[in-house]
Each structure stands twice: as C-alpha cells, then as structure tokens.
Tab-separated table of C-alpha atoms in Angstrom:
chain	number	residue	atom	x	y	z
A	1	MET	CA	72.796	7.479	210.120
A	2	ARG	CA	71.717	9.995	207.391
A	3	GLN	CA	72.435	13.452	208.455
A	4	HIS	CA	69.394	15.623	208.140
A	5	ARG	CA	69.817	18.390	205.261
A	6	VAL	CA	69.129	21.786	206.492
A	7	THR	CA	66.323	23.900	204.660
A	8	SER	CA	64.852	27.115	204.476
A	9	PHE	CA	61.856	25.584	206.900
A	10	ASP	CA	64.510	25.040	209.657
A	11	VAL	CA	65.876	28.482	209.271
A	12	ALA	CA	62.418	29.977	209.297
A	13	ALA	CA	61.663	27.693	212.548
A	14	LEU	CA	64.653	28.974	214.254
A	15	ALA	CA	64.157	32.666	213.598
A	16	GLY	CA	60.481	32.671	214.012
A	17	VAL	CA	59.574	33.633	210.655
A	18	SER	CA	58.128	32.116	207.497
A	19	GLN	CA	59.983	30.235	204.752
A	20	SER	CA	59.039	33.213	202.215
A	21	THR	CA	60.683	35.741	204.795
A	22	VAL	CA	63.794	33.702	205.021
A	23	SER	CA	63.839	33.730	201.025
A	24	ARG	CA	63.482	37.513	200.918
A	25	ALA	CA	65.825	38.073	203.600
A	26	LEU	CA	68.618	35.877	202.089
A	27	ALA	CA	67.985	37.436	198.655
A	28	GLY	CA	68.435	41.192	200.254
A	29	ASP	CA	64.618	42.207	199.498
A	30	PRO	CA	64.441	45.573	201.061
A	31	VAL	CA	60.665	44.700	202.009
A	32	VAL	CA	62.428	42.830	204.750
A	33	SER	CA	63.035	45.020	207.836
A	34	GLU	CA	66.777	45.167	209.324
A	35	PRO	CA	66.247	43.346	212.672
A	36	THR	CA	64.284	40.585	210.946
A	37	ARG	CA	67.172	40.041	208.348
A	38	THR	CA	69.741	39.953	211.099
A	39	ARG	CA	67.701	37.494	212.849
A	40	VAL	CA	67.503	35.320	209.765
A	41	LEU	CA	71.208	35.658	208.906
A	42	ALA	CA	71.946	34.501	212.578
A	43	ALA	CA	69.897	31.494	212.147
A	44	ALA	CA	71.329	30.695	208.642
A	45	ALA	CA	74.815	30.981	209.977
A	46	GLU	CA	73.999	28.644	213.317
A	47	LEU	CA	72.375	26.131	210.774
A	48	ASN	CA	75.063	26.637	208.218
A	49	TYR	CA	72.564	27.339	205.803
A	50	HIS	CA	73.466	28.475	202.138
A	51	ILE	CA	71.127	29.404	199.060
A	52	ASP	CA	72.064	27.370	195.970
A	53	GLU	CA	72.841	30.582	193.988
A	54	ASN	CA	72.558	29.036	190.687
A	55	ALA	CA	69.277	27.365	191.425
A	56	ALA	CA	68.139	30.715	192.834
A	57	ARG	CA	69.173	32.675	189.800
A	58	LEU	CA	67.728	29.812	187.479
A	59	ARG	CA	64.288	30.153	189.494
A	60	THR	CA	63.911	34.041	189.664
A	61	GLY	CA	65.652	35.028	186.338
A	62	ARG	CA	67.771	37.503	188.183
A	63	THR	CA	71.535	37.713	188.144
A	64	GLY	CA	72.409	38.544	191.891
A	65	THR	CA	74.194	41.692	190.510
A	66	LEU	CA	73.568	45.464	190.320
A	67	ALA	CA	75.488	47.748	187.869
A	68	VAL	CA	77.141	51.166	189.006
A	69	VAL	CA	78.396	53.729	186.524
A	70	VAL	CA	80.191	56.580	187.506
A	71	ILE	CA	79.849	59.209	184.920
A	72	SER	CA	83.143	61.564	184.437
A	73	ARG	CA	83.855	64.624	182.506
A	74	GLU	CA	84.870	63.517	178.990
A	75	GLY	CA	88.689	62.831	178.772
A	76	GLU	CA	89.131	63.140	182.747
A	77	ASP	CA	91.457	61.036	184.280
A	78	HIS	CA	89.868	58.723	186.905
A	79	LYS	CA	92.044	59.453	189.559
A	80	ASP	CA	90.658	63.218	189.299
A	81	VAL	CA	87.022	62.204	189.576
A	82	ASN	CA	85.627	64.028	192.615
A	83	PRO	CA	86.647	61.984	195.436
A	84	PHE	CA	82.863	62.363	196.976
A	85	TYR	CA	81.967	60.140	194.278
A	86	PHE	CA	84.424	57.493	195.503
A	87	SER	CA	83.016	57.728	199.013
A	88	LEU	CA	79.548	56.996	197.442
A	89	LEU	CA	80.455	54.366	195.458
A	90	GLY	CA	81.997	52.694	198.451
A	91	ALA	CA	78.408	52.939	200.314
A	92	ILE	CA	76.714	51.481	197.263
A	93	CYS	CA	79.092	48.405	197.048
A	94	ALA	CA	78.810	47.867	200.913
A	95	ALA	CA	75.013	48.120	201.073
A	96	ALA	CA	74.527	45.663	197.908
A	97	SER	CA	76.931	43.128	199.522
A	98	SER	CA	74.835	43.427	202.690
A	99	ARG	CA	71.643	42.702	200.547
A	100	GLY	CA	73.291	39.642	198.910
A	101	HIS	CA	74.295	41.193	195.813
A	102	GLU	CA	77.402	41.552	193.933
A	103	THR	CA	78.315	44.994	192.314
A	104	LEU	CA	79.608	45.559	188.572
A	105	VAL	CA	81.354	48.726	188.575
A	106	SER	CA	82.159	51.120	185.194
A	107	PHE	CA	83.519	54.528	184.985
A	108	GLN	CA	82.219	56.048	181.503
A	109	ASP	CA	82.447	59.508	180.036
A	110	ALA	CA	83.043	59.599	176.167
A	111	ALA	CA	79.888	59.571	174.190
A	112	GLU	CA	80.965	56.734	171.716
A	113	THR	CA	82.070	54.506	174.617
A	114	LEU	CA	78.666	54.724	176.727
A	115	SER	CA	77.176	51.380	177.889
A	116	GLY	CA	74.286	50.803	180.055
A	117	ARG	CA	72.192	47.881	178.735
A	118	TYR	CA	73.007	45.736	181.586
A	119	GLU	CA	69.854	43.986	181.885
A	120	GLU	CA	69.152	43.339	178.248
A	121	GLN	CA	72.685	41.472	178.279
A	122	ARG	CA	71.893	39.756	181.503
A	123	LYS	CA	75.013	41.227	183.403
A	124	ALA	CA	73.099	42.842	186.095
A	125	ASP	CA	69.491	43.210	187.385
A	126	GLY	CA	69.455	47.175	187.595
A	127	LEU	CA	71.724	49.910	187.309
A	128	ILE	CA	72.734	52.864	189.707
A	129	VAL	CA	74.058	55.912	187.848
A	130	ILE	CA	76.178	58.737	190.037
A	131	GLY	CA	78.781	60.862	188.662
A	132	THR	CA	79.113	64.754	187.426
A	133	THR	CA	76.007	66.296	186.023
A	134	ALA	CA	78.440	68.427	183.796
A	135	ASN	CA	78.555	65.295	181.244
A	136	ARG	CA	75.064	66.131	179.729
A	137	THR	CA	75.336	63.494	176.759
A	138	ALA	CA	75.959	60.820	179.186
A	139	TRP	CA	72.979	61.786	181.360
A	140	ASN	CA	70.832	62.028	178.283
A	141	TYR	CA	71.915	58.532	177.418
A	142	PHE	CA	71.191	56.835	180.703
A	143	ARG	CA	67.844	58.754	180.896
A	144	GLU	CA	66.922	57.375	177.469
A	145	ILE	CA	67.674	54.046	178.766
A	146	GLY	CA	65.413	54.164	181.875
A	147	GLU	CA	62.504	55.520	180.037
A	148	ASN	CA	62.694	52.596	177.765
A	149	GLY	CA	62.134	50.262	180.777
A	150	ALA	CA	65.221	49.687	182.324
A	151	HIS	CA	65.417	49.640	186.172
A	152	ILE	CA	67.789	52.581	186.930
A	153	VAL	CA	68.339	54.632	190.074
A	154	TYR	CA	70.068	58.097	189.524
A	155	TRP	CA	72.110	60.127	192.168
A	156	GLY	CA	72.013	63.867	191.804
A	157	SER	CA	70.360	63.741	188.393
A	158	PRO	CA	70.442	67.034	186.192
A	159	PHE	CA	66.695	65.941	185.403
A	160	ASP	CA	63.957	65.770	188.198
A	161	GLU	CA	60.846	64.749	186.309
A	162	GLY	CA	60.259	61.041	185.418
A	163	LEU	CA	63.497	60.112	187.082
A	164	ASP	CA	64.098	57.674	190.184
A	165	TRP	CA	66.422	59.984	191.886
A	166	ILE	CA	68.095	60.666	195.330
A	167	ARG	CA	69.959	63.495	196.460
A	168	ALA	CA	71.483	65.137	199.648
A	169	ASP	CA	68.912	67.255	201.648
A	170	ASN	CA	70.929	70.271	200.006
A	171	GLN	CA	68.930	72.864	201.301
A	172	GLU	CA	69.070	72.013	204.754
A	173	GLY	CA	72.997	71.493	204.795
A	174	ALA	CA	73.267	75.111	203.368
A	175	ARG	CA	71.275	76.196	206.285
A	176	LEU	CA	73.300	74.272	208.556
A	177	ALA	CA	76.477	75.792	207.053
A	178	THR	CA	75.349	79.404	206.962
A	179	GLY	CA	73.802	79.102	210.606
A	180	HIS	CA	77.353	77.840	211.975
A	181	LEU	CA	79.066	80.791	210.434
A	182	ILE	CA	76.501	83.309	211.832
A	183	VAL	CA	76.648	81.939	215.294
A	184	ASN	CA	80.541	81.996	215.174
A	185	GLY	CA	80.292	85.711	214.620
A	186	TYR	CA	80.505	86.017	210.891
A	187	ARG	CA	77.860	88.528	209.322
A	188	ARG	CA	79.003	89.672	205.515
A	189	ILE	CA	78.927	86.104	204.216
A	190	ALA	CA	79.570	85.697	200.483
A	191	CYS	CA	78.320	82.372	198.774
A	192	ILE	CA	80.114	80.827	195.721
A	193	THR	CA	78.056	78.855	193.745
A	194	SER	CA	76.389	78.844	190.180
A	195	ASP	CA	73.049	79.704	189.023
A	196	HIS	CA	73.467	78.115	185.636
A	197	SER	CA	75.389	74.883	186.494
A	198	PRO	CA	73.671	71.619	185.634
A	199	GLN	CA	74.748	70.356	188.841
A	200	ARG	CA	71.140	71.003	190.574
A	201	GLN	CA	72.453	70.763	193.996
A	202	PHE	CA	74.400	74.145	193.644
A	203	LYS	CA	71.077	76.145	193.258
A	204	GLU	CA	69.532	74.117	196.134
A	205	ARG	CA	72.596	74.927	198.284
A	206	TYR	CA	72.633	78.363	197.337
A	207	ASP	CA	68.642	78.740	198.162
A	208	GLY	CA	69.201	77.217	201.304
A	209	HIS	CA	72.020	79.832	202.216
A	210	VAL	CA	69.889	82.704	201.197
A	211	ALA	CA	66.933	81.766	203.184
A	212	ARG	CA	68.915	81.350	206.251
A	213	MET	CA	70.529	84.880	205.677
A	214	ARG	CA	67.345	86.559	205.171
A	215	GLU	CA	66.097	85.069	208.540
A	216	GLU	CA	68.736	87.030	210.273
A	217	GLY	CA	68.102	89.934	208.287
A	218	LEU	CA	71.488	89.752	206.626
A	219	PRO	CA	72.402	90.899	202.927
A	220	THR	CA	73.300	88.099	200.362
A	221	ARG	CA	76.273	88.210	197.856
A	222	ALA	CA	76.341	85.429	195.247
A	223	VAL	CA	79.774	85.021	193.214
A	224	GLU	CA	79.387	82.887	190.096
A	225	ILE	CA	81.933	80.028	189.582
A	226	ASP	CA	83.621	79.984	185.998
A	227	GLU	CA	82.191	76.318	184.933
A	228	SER	CA	85.102	76.006	182.152
A	229	LEU	CA	87.895	75.542	184.795
A	230	PRO	CA	88.662	72.608	187.063
A	231	ARG	CA	87.047	72.869	190.492
A	232	GLU	CA	89.923	74.470	192.604
A	233	GLU	CA	90.415	76.997	190.003
A	234	GLN	CA	86.945	78.150	190.289
A	235	GLY	CA	87.293	78.683	193.786
A	236	ARG	CA	90.601	80.667	193.038
A	237	LYS	CA	89.200	82.982	190.544
A	238	ALA	CA	85.563	83.483	192.228
A	239	VAL	CA	87.889	84.753	195.403
A	240	SER	CA	89.973	86.825	193.117
A	241	ASP	CA	86.378	88.267	191.474
A	242	LEU	CA	85.076	88.808	194.818
A	243	ILE	CA	88.142	90.604	196.063
A	244	ALA	CA	88.390	92.669	192.785
A	245	SER	CA	84.614	93.692	193.227
A	246	GLY	CA	85.591	95.767	196.658
A	247	GLU	CA	82.747	94.426	198.391
A	248	PRO	CA	83.604	93.480	201.603
A	249	PHE	CA	83.188	90.049	203.194
A	250	ASP	CA	84.300	88.387	206.176
A	251	ALA	CA	83.169	84.426	205.199
A	252	ILE	CA	82.548	82.302	202.347
A	253	PHE	CA	80.183	79.451	202.233
A	254	VAL	CA	81.067	77.354	199.033
A	255	VAL	CA	78.628	74.826	197.535
A	256	CYS	CA	81.250	72.691	196.788
A	257	ASP	CA	84.367	71.221	198.901
A	258	GLN	CA	86.775	70.836	195.922
A	259	ILE	CA	85.699	74.569	194.987
A	260	ALA	CA	86.515	75.163	198.835
A	261	LEU	CA	89.821	73.842	198.580
A	262	GLY	CA	90.810	76.362	195.957
A	263	VAL	CA	89.324	79.066	198.083
A	264	LEU	CA	91.501	78.317	200.859
A	265	LEU	CA	94.657	78.410	198.765
A	266	GLU	CA	93.786	81.691	196.888
A	267	LEU	CA	93.292	83.426	200.499
A	268	HIS	CA	96.424	81.802	201.869
A	269	GLU	CA	98.611	83.215	198.733
A	270	ARG	CA	97.089	86.484	199.320
A	271	GLY	CA	97.661	86.504	203.031
A	272	ILE	CA	94.243	86.623	204.237
A	273	ALA	CA	94.093	84.636	207.414
A	274	VAL	CA	91.542	81.705	207.617
A	275	PRO	CA	89.374	81.895	210.041
A	276	GLY	CA	90.704	85.031	211.557
A	277	GLN	CA	89.789	87.396	208.876
A	278	VAL	CA	87.470	85.204	206.706
A	279	GLY	CA	85.734	81.898	207.636
A	280	VAL	CA	85.100	79.319	204.771
A	281	VAL	CA	82.638	76.291	204.666
A	282	GLY	CA	82.082	73.798	202.069
A	283	PHE	CA	79.764	71.102	201.123
A	284	ASP	CA	80.239	67.122	200.528
A	285	GLY	CA	82.474	65.937	203.314
A	286	ILE	CA	85.224	64.859	201.158
A	287	ARG	CA	88.259	63.483	203.061
A	288	SER	CA	91.065	65.546	201.886
A	289	GLY	CA	89.183	68.709	203.531
A	290	ALA	CA	90.273	67.351	206.599
A	291	TYR	CA	93.820	67.606	205.725
A	292	ALA	CA	93.679	71.209	204.360
A	293	ILE	CA	95.300	74.184	205.986
A	294	PRO	CA	93.349	75.129	207.962
A	295	PRO	CA	91.156	71.938	207.897
A	296	LEU	CA	87.950	72.619	206.321
A	297	THR	CA	84.455	73.037	207.814
A	298	SER	CA	81.962	70.915	205.479
A	299	VAL	CA	78.654	69.716	205.267
A	300	GLU	CA	78.647	66.025	205.022
A	301	PRO	CA	75.845	63.604	203.445
A	302	ASP	CA	75.235	60.416	205.493
A	303	PHE	CA	77.500	58.375	202.881
A	304	GLN	CA	75.982	55.065	204.602
A	305	SER	CA	72.198	56.271	204.353
A	306	ALA	CA	73.063	57.412	200.750
A	307	GLY	CA	74.503	54.014	199.682
A	308	THR	CA	71.652	51.962	201.371
A	309	MET	CA	68.646	54.331	200.113
A	310	LEU	CA	70.295	53.977	196.303
A	311	VAL	CA	70.267	50.408	196.478
A	312	ASP	CA	66.967	49.806	198.300
A	313	LYS	CA	65.350	52.109	196.054
A	314	LEU	CA	66.582	50.180	193.019
A	315	LEU	CA	65.796	46.733	194.500
A	316	LYS	CA	62.134	48.016	195.269
A	317	GLN	CA	61.720	49.351	191.605
A	318	ILE	CA	62.983	45.908	190.481
A	319	ALA	CA	60.329	44.348	192.846
A	320	GLY	CA	57.751	46.589	191.515
A	321	THR	CA	57.284	48.590	194.882
A	322	PRO	CA	58.546	52.164	194.266
A	323	SER	CA	59.618	54.045	196.888
A	324	ASP	CA	59.325	57.800	197.791
A	325	GLU	CA	62.559	58.642	199.388
A	326	ARG	CA	64.380	61.251	197.954
A	327	ARG	CA	66.665	63.107	200.326
A	328	VAL	CA	69.826	62.056	202.549
A	329	PRO	CA	70.453	63.534	205.665
A	330	VAL	CA	73.186	65.565	206.216
A	331	ARG	CA	75.182	66.856	209.263
A	332	LEU	CA	77.740	69.433	209.715
A	333	VAL	CA	81.441	68.819	210.375
A	334	PRO	CA	82.862	71.953	212.258
A	335	ARG	CA	86.750	72.487	211.675
A	336	ALA	CA	89.117	75.082	212.062
A	337	SER	CA	88.417	76.935	208.870
A	338	SER	CA	85.242	78.721	210.578
A	339	LYS	CA	86.323	78.912	213.913
A	340	GLY	CA	85.215	83.016	214.183
A	341	PRO	CA	86.671	86.214	213.364
A	342	GLY	CA	89.820	87.297	215.342
A	343	LEU	CA	90.644	83.465	215.890
A	344	LEU	CA	93.705	81.689	215.218
A	345	PRO	CA	93.345	77.983	213.426
C-alpha cells in the first residue's frame, strides 16, 4: 500500500489552523503568536513533517539567514569587546533559530574592511547591527546602507531619527539603581557618566538618575569619564577625580558595568570599603560583575527579550509590517556592593 505523504494540510488540520498559518509559523514569521507557533511545531513534529528548505527559498526568494554585525573599536582585540555584546549576540542567535533562521555573524571595526551588503550579495535577508557606538565611522557606514533600502535593525544606535533601533529602558533602569541606593541608606550619590559620549544610553541613564534624586530632594553630582581611556581605566580615573574634588560621597551609580569594575578596583586600592563606606551600582548585567570583589549590583536588560525584539523587528521590517517596539525591560540585580553604609560585604 502506498504511504500517504504528509502535507501542510495535514499539519494545519492537526493544529487547528489554516495552511497559510502553518507556512508562516514554520518560516518564523513574527505575525504568528507564540502559542500558535508552538502548536504548529508540535503538530509538524508529531507528523514528521519537514519543509523543503530549498524549494521554499526558491519560491520566496529568501535565504533563511539573518546577518549580525558586532561593531568593535578600531584595532580592538575581539576578546576585549564588551561582554554585554556577547550576551546580546547569544540572545539574537537563539531568537533567530527559534524563528527558523540561521545567523551569519561578523565582527567589524576598521573602515577599509567594513562590509554590510548581505542582501545584495544574497547572503542574508536582513541585518542586525550591535556594538560600540564609539566607532562612528562604522555606524555611519551601516546607517547609509539602511538609508539606501537595506533591511537593518540597530541596537543602541548613536542616531535616533530615521533608524529602526531598540535599546534598554535606560531611564527606568537608572531610577531603579538610584532608588535602590536611597532605600539602602545612601544619600550623597555621585554618578559616573558622560554628557558627550556617542553612547546615547549614558545620557539616558544619567537623566533617569537625576530625576530620581530630585524626587527625594537630594543633590546630584556628575563625574565625567575620560573617553580616551579603556573602560576600567575610565572608572579608576573618575574615582580619583571624585576624591580629589573633596566633595563628600557615600555611593556611586556608574552608567556601565565595565566602568564600575574599575571603580571597585580603585576604591579597594585606596582602602575604601564597599559597601560599608561607599555603595556601588552599575548597569548592563555583565556576568563578570557577579565575580567582582564585592559582587557588583547592576541593572540588567532582559537579554532574551532583547534578542527576540531585534529579530522580530527585523522580520517584520522584511515583511513590510514595521514594529513600534523600542525599549527592552530591565531589572535590578542586587548584590553585595550596595548593601548599605556601615555593612560589610
């Protein structure tokens, strides 16, 4: 007896959806809700149904691949890239995979080797750009590609207008960090930040900090970082400048975890106890913060949500249904560095 060949109609019947929904769900179309996608995938697995990938690509003209570019500082060793971006990259790749897409990853820095014409070369259907905004040459390059019709979504872009970007909810995160320090008994809270940095999130985080301090009627104190230095050295120098100013402080909110690690090191070397004499909170949720001495309290973006939002925004852009989602939720991760004045880690 001839065996019945399983088709998308069979999957649709078992899942209780239309054939077009089956096609969309198996192609990773973000228009399909997660419960429906899960039901379709379960039905396809039960029936041992698989899409003919080659036929699907010929029919749609799509590659089934998303490109991801991680922008580094020019000449920076890849092992020195902010670990935040490795966490974000992992979340993007996982989200793309769950949507049925492969990922093509590239680390780029030098102007003469920038490459982003993946769609023209039929290597990918669209591009996600993440990485340091300090490399303005690279960001200008990828911005121009997007303006010329390529499908691109950006994380933390130094530009706001005309780009499809997503960022963490930086102001809310800063309010959480500052409120946490206040609740734990700190009052003279300095903020290590930058008014002139291409990292727009630094300004957003400082604004959130100032707003929370003013709600409590507390004075604000900003310490500018030296952008010419590596991140940890920026933290060390900022602490030195703060101490040299003679202005009293009992806590520091730092707008970046890598800078905060330098802050902890400088305070330790000067014999200033954390959190007993000075509380410290960072922002980004990098894993190494949990192993600092003392472990660093930080504000962490929801990396899984970030990866999913970036991938879905790109897929919707490709499908011609733009998304207005912009901000990734954040949470406070309390650790020993902010337990309160007079307390030991």
